[in-house]
CSV table of C-alpha atoms and ligand atoms in Angstrom, one decimal:
chain,number,residue,atom,x,y,z
A,643,MET,CA,-2.9,-16.5,3.8
A,644,LEU,CA,-1.8,-15.7,0.3
A,645,SER,CA,-2.4,-18.5,-2.2
A,646,GLU,CA,0.4,-20.2,-4.0
A,647,ALA,CA,-0.5,-18.5,-7.3
A,648,GLN,CA,-0.5,-15.1,-5.5
A,649,ARG,CA,2.9,-15.8,-4.0
A,650,GLN,CA,4.3,-16.9,-7.3
A,651,ALA,CA,3.0,-13.7,-9.0
A,652,ILE,CA,4.7,-11.6,-6.2
A,653,ALA,CA,7.9,-13.6,-6.5
A,654,ARG,CA,8.0,-13.0,-10.3
A,655,LEU,CA,7.5,-9.2,-9.8
A,656,TRP,CA,10.1,-9.2,-7.0
A,657,ALA,CA,12.7,-11.1,-9.1
A,658,ARG,CA,12.4,-8.5,-11.9
A,659,LYS,CA,12.6,-5.6,-9.3
A,660,VAL,CA,15.9,-7.1,-8.0
A,661,GLU,CA,17.1,-7.4,-11.6
A,662,GLN,CA,16.2,-3.8,-12.4
A,663,ASP,CA,18.1,-2.6,-9.3
A,664,ALA,CA,21.1,-4.7,-10.3
A,665,GLN,CA,21.1,-3.1,-13.8
A,666,GLY,CA,21.2,0.3,-12.2
A,667,LEU,CA,18.2,1.5,-14.2
A,668,ALA,CA,17.1,5.1,-13.7
A,669,ARG,CA,14.7,5.5,-10.9
A,670,ALA,CA,11.8,6.4,-13.2
A,671,LEU,CA,12.3,3.0,-15.0
A,672,ARG,CA,12.4,0.9,-11.9
A,673,HIS,CA,9.2,-0.6,-10.4
A,674,ARG,CA,10.4,-0.3,-6.8
A,675,ASN,CA,8.1,-3.1,-5.7
A,676,LEU,CA,7.4,-4.0,-2.1
A,677,GLU,CA,9.3,-6.9,-0.4
A,678,PRO,CA,7.4,-10.2,-0.5
A,679,ASP,CA,7.6,-10.4,3.4
A,680,SER,CA,6.0,-7.0,3.7
A,681,ALA,CA,3.3,-8.1,1.2
A,682,GLU,CA,2.6,-11.2,3.4
A,683,PHE,CA,2.4,-9.0,6.5
A,684,LEU,CA,0.1,-6.5,4.9
A,685,HIS,CA,-2.2,-9.2,3.7
A,686,ALA,CA,-2.4,-10.8,7.2
A,687,LEU,CA,-2.9,-7.5,8.9
A,688,ALA,CA,-5.7,-6.5,6.6
A,689,VAL,CA,-7.5,-9.8,6.9
A,690,GLY,CA,-7.0,-9.9,10.7
A,691,ALA,CA,-8.3,-6.4,11.1
A,692,ARG,CA,-11.3,-7.4,8.9
A,693,ALA,CA,-10.6,-4.3,6.8
A,694,ARG,CA,-13.2,-3.7,4.1
A,695,ARG,CA,-12.6,-0.2,2.8
A,696,MET,CA,-8.9,-0.3,1.8
A,697,LEU,CA,-6.8,2.1,-0.2
A,698,GLU,CA,-3.2,2.2,-1.4
A,699,ILE,CA,-1.1,5.1,-2.7
A,700,GLY,CA,1.5,3.9,-5.2
A,701,GLY,CA,0.4,0.5,-6.6
A,702,SER,CA,3.3,0.3,-9.2
A,703,SER,CA,3.1,-3.1,-11.0
A,704,GLY,CA,1.2,-4.6,-8.1
A,705,VAL,CA,2.9,-6.5,-5.3
A,706,SER,CA,1.0,-4.7,-2.5
A,707,THR,CA,-2.0,-4.6,-4.8
A,708,ILE,CA,-2.1,-8.4,-4.9
A,709,ALA,CA,-1.7,-8.6,-1.2
A,710,LEU,CA,-4.5,-6.1,-0.4
A,711,ALA,CA,-6.9,-7.3,-3.2
A,712,ALA,CA,-6.6,-10.9,-1.9
A,713,ALA,CA,-7.4,-9.4,1.6
A,714,ALA,CA,-10.4,-7.7,0.1
A,715,ARG,CA,-11.6,-11.0,-1.3
A,716,ALA,CA,-11.3,-12.5,2.2
A,717,THR,CA,-13.1,-9.7,4.0
A,718,SER,CA,-15.8,-9.1,1.3
A,719,GLY,CA,-14.2,-5.7,1.0
A,720,ARG,CA,-12.7,-3.6,-1.8
A,721,LEU,CA,-9.4,-2.0,-2.6
A,722,VAL,CA,-8.8,1.3,-4.2
A,723,SER,CA,-5.3,1.3,-5.8
A,724,ILE,CA,-4.0,4.7,-6.9
A,725,GLU,CA,-1.0,4.8,-9.3
A,726,ILE,CA,0.2,7.7,-11.4
A,727,GLU,CA,2.2,5.7,-14.0
A,728,PRO,CA,0.0,4.0,-16.7
A,729,GLU,CA,2.2,1.2,-17.8
A,730,ARG,CA,2.8,-0.1,-14.3
A,731,GLN,CA,-0.9,0.0,-13.5
A,732,ALA,CA,-1.7,-1.8,-16.8
A,733,GLU,CA,0.6,-4.6,-15.8
A,734,ALA,CA,-1.0,-4.7,-12.3
A,735,ARG,CA,-4.4,-4.9,-14.0
A,736,GLU,CA,-3.3,-7.9,-16.1
A,737,THR,CA,-1.9,-9.7,-13.1
A,738,LEU,CA,-5.0,-9.1,-11.0
A,739,ARG,CA,-7.1,-10.4,-13.9
A,740,GLU,CA,-5.0,-13.6,-14.0
A,741,LEU,CA,-5.4,-14.1,-10.3
A,742,GLU,CA,-9.1,-13.4,-10.4
A,743,LEU,CA,-8.7,-10.4,-8.1
A,744,LEU,CA,-9.7,-7.6,-10.4
A,745,GLU,CA,-13.3,-7.6,-9.2
A,746,TYR,CA,-12.2,-6.6,-5.7
A,747,THR,CA,-10.1,-3.7,-6.9
A,748,GLU,CA,-10.7,-0.2,-8.3
A,749,LEU,CA,-7.5,0.8,-10.1
A,750,VAL,CA,-7.3,4.6,-10.3
A,751,LEU,CA,-4.8,6.1,-12.6
A,752,ALA,CA,-4.2,9.5,-11.1
A,753,ASP,CA,-2.0,11.7,-8.9
A,754,ALA,CA,-3.2,10.7,-5.4
A,755,ARG,CA,-3.4,14.3,-4.3
A,756,GLU,CA,-6.2,14.9,-6.8
A,757,VAL,CA,-8.4,12.0,-5.9
A,758,LEU,CA,-7.8,11.1,-2.2
A,759,GLY,CA,-10.7,13.4,-1.2
A,760,ARG,CA,-13.2,11.0,-3.0
A,761,TYR,CA,-12.7,8.2,-0.5
A,762,SER,CA,-13.9,8.2,3.1
A,763,ASP,CA,-14.4,5.8,6.1
A,764,LEU,CA,-11.2,4.0,5.1
A,765,ASP,CA,-10.4,1.0,7.4
A,766,LEU,CA,-6.8,0.4,6.1
A,767,VAL,CA,-4.5,2.5,4.0
A,768,PHE,CA,-1.1,1.6,2.6
A,769,ILE,CA,1.3,4.5,1.7
A,770,ASP,CA,4.1,3.7,-0.7
A,771,CYS,CA,4.8,6.7,-2.9
A,772,GLU,CA,7.2,9.6,-3.0
A,773,LYS,CA,8.5,10.0,0.5
A,774,ASP,CA,7.9,13.8,0.7
A,775,ASP,CA,4.2,13.1,0.1
A,776,TYR,CA,3.7,10.8,3.1
A,777,VAL,CA,2.8,13.5,5.6
A,778,PRO,CA,0.5,15.6,3.3
A,779,PHE,CA,-1.2,12.4,2.0
A,780,PHE,CA,-1.7,11.1,5.6
A,781,ASP,CA,-3.5,14.4,6.4
A,782,LEU,CA,-5.7,14.0,3.3
A,783,LEU,CA,-7.0,10.6,4.4
A,784,SER,CA,-10.6,10.3,5.7
A,785,LEU,CA,-10.2,7.4,8.1
A,786,ALA,CA,-12.8,5.3,10.0
A,787,PRO,CA,-12.5,5.0,13.7
A,788,GLY,CA,-9.9,2.3,14.5
A,789,ALA,CA,-8.4,2.5,11.0
A,790,VAL,CA,-4.9,1.2,10.4
A,791,VAL,CA,-2.4,3.1,8.2
A,792,VAL,CA,0.8,1.3,7.0
A,793,ALA,CA,3.7,3.2,5.5
A,794,ASP,CA,6.7,1.5,3.8
A,795,ASN,CA,10.4,2.5,3.7
A,796,ILE,CA,10.7,3.9,7.2
A,797,HIS,CA,14.2,2.5,7.7
A,798,SER,CA,15.5,2.8,4.1
A,799,HIS,CA,14.5,6.5,3.8
A,800,GLN,CA,14.8,7.7,7.4
A,801,LEU,CA,11.2,8.8,7.5
A,802,THR,CA,11.4,10.4,10.9
A,803,ALA,CA,9.2,13.4,10.1
A,804,TYR,CA,6.4,11.0,9.1
A,805,VAL,CA,6.9,8.9,12.2
A,806,ARG,CA,6.8,11.9,14.4
A,807,HIS,CA,3.7,13.2,12.6
A,808,VAL,CA,1.6,10.1,13.0
A,809,ARG,CA,2.6,9.5,16.6
A,810,SER,CA,1.5,13.1,17.4
A,811,ARG,CA,-2.1,12.3,16.3
A,812,PRO,CA,-4.3,12.3,19.4
A,813,GLY,CA,-5.1,8.8,20.5
A,814,ALA,CA,-3.1,7.1,17.8
A,815,SER,CA,-0.8,4.2,18.6
A,816,SER,CA,2.1,3.6,16.2
A,817,ILE,CA,5.1,1.3,15.9
A,818,THR,CA,7.9,0.7,13.3
A,819,LEU,CA,8.2,-2.9,12.5
A,820,PRO,CA,11.4,-4.3,11.1
A,821,VAL,CA,9.7,-6.0,8.2
A,822,GLY,CA,11.2,-5.4,4.7
A,823,GLN,CA,12.4,-1.8,4.5
A,824,GLY,CA,10.6,-0.9,7.7
A,825,LEU,CA,6.8,-0.5,8.1
A,826,GLU,CA,5.2,2.1,10.3
A,827,VAL,CA,1.9,0.7,11.5
A,828,THR,CA,-0.4,3.3,12.9
A,829,ARG,CA,-3.8,2.6,14.4
A,830,LEU,CA,-6.3,5.4,15.1
A,831,PRO,CA,-8.5,5.3,18.2
A,832,GLU,CA,-11.9,3.8,18.1
A,833,ALA,CA,-14.5,6.5,18.6
A,834,LYS,CA,-14.9,5.6,22.3
A,835,GLU,CA,-11.1,5.7,22.8
A,836,THR,CA,-10.9,9.4,21.9
A,837,ARG,CA,-12.7,10.5,25.1
B,1449,SAM,C1,7.6,2.3,-4.3
B,1449,SAM,S1,6.6,2.2,-5.7
B,1449,SAM,C2,5.2,1.3,-5.1
B,1449,SAM,C3,5.4,-0.2,-5.1
B,1449,SAM,C4,4.1,-0.9,-4.9
B,1449,SAM,N1,3.4,-0.6,-3.7
B,1449,SAM,C5,4.3,-2.4,-5.0
B,1449,SAM,O1,4.1,-3.1,-4.0
B,1449,SAM,O2,4.8,-2.9,-6.0
B,1449,SAM,C6,6.0,3.9,-5.7
B,1449,SAM,C7,4.9,4.1,-6.8
B,1449,SAM,O3,4.2,5.3,-6.4
B,1449,SAM,C8,3.8,6.0,-7.6
B,1449,SAM,N2,3.5,7.3,-7.2
B,1449,SAM,C9,4.4,8.3,-6.9
B,1449,SAM,N3,3.7,9.4,-6.6
B,1449,SAM,C10,2.4,9.2,-6.8
B,1449,SAM,C11,1.2,10.0,-6.6
B,1449,SAM,N4,1.3,11.3,-6.2
B,1449,SAM,N5,0.1,9.4,-6.9
B,1449,SAM,C12,0.0,8.1,-7.3
B,1449,SAM,N6,1.1,7.3,-7.4
B,1449,SAM,C13,2.3,7.9,-7.2
B,1449,SAM,C14,5.0,5.8,-8.5
B,1449,SAM,O4,4.6,5.9,-9.9
B,1449,SAM,C15,5.5,4.4,-8.1
B,1449,SAM,O5,5.0,3.4,-9.1
């Protein structure tokens, strides 16, 4: 479970996200954070799966980063959080520091397409970036047997091509959950399940 301090930090980021949306700010100025319910789910899934090598694409100012870094603490694992926009990542860094989660997190300031090749044997990946990139980024992942990949905005952005793509992966099982804006949760087969 997330701690009270972690929930409060998520609630603060979420309140500002709602305010930014209400103000009608340009897309580039909005932080587009993950729903708190989705963050709770992501955290529980990562801890329950005992995921140790975790990676997210699109950390923004850090809602999902808090959820996964807290999971990394619980599993003695580590989170790689990739974000392309420096100010949002700087804010996430500060929040993680306050929550004493920074030591479980590698914050990578980069375009994910340039750095995904560095990471292998991933147990859990969260995809929450530009929607046209979901399929190519999924294909760039080096996943461990039995890995879980979660993608946000399935309902809000009609991500049918992504859903079709992950469900066509041999041996994978995948379901869209009505949590937040819709989460596609895809599990790869264990090595022995591929036979
Ligand atoms: C929907 S927001 C992520 C929200 C975040 N997961 C949270 O829980 O607060 C999408 C983020 O993806 C970042 N992004 C978009 N394309 C990217 C890329 N190619 N590499 C890394 N980050 C990217 C954007 O800068 C933006 O901050």
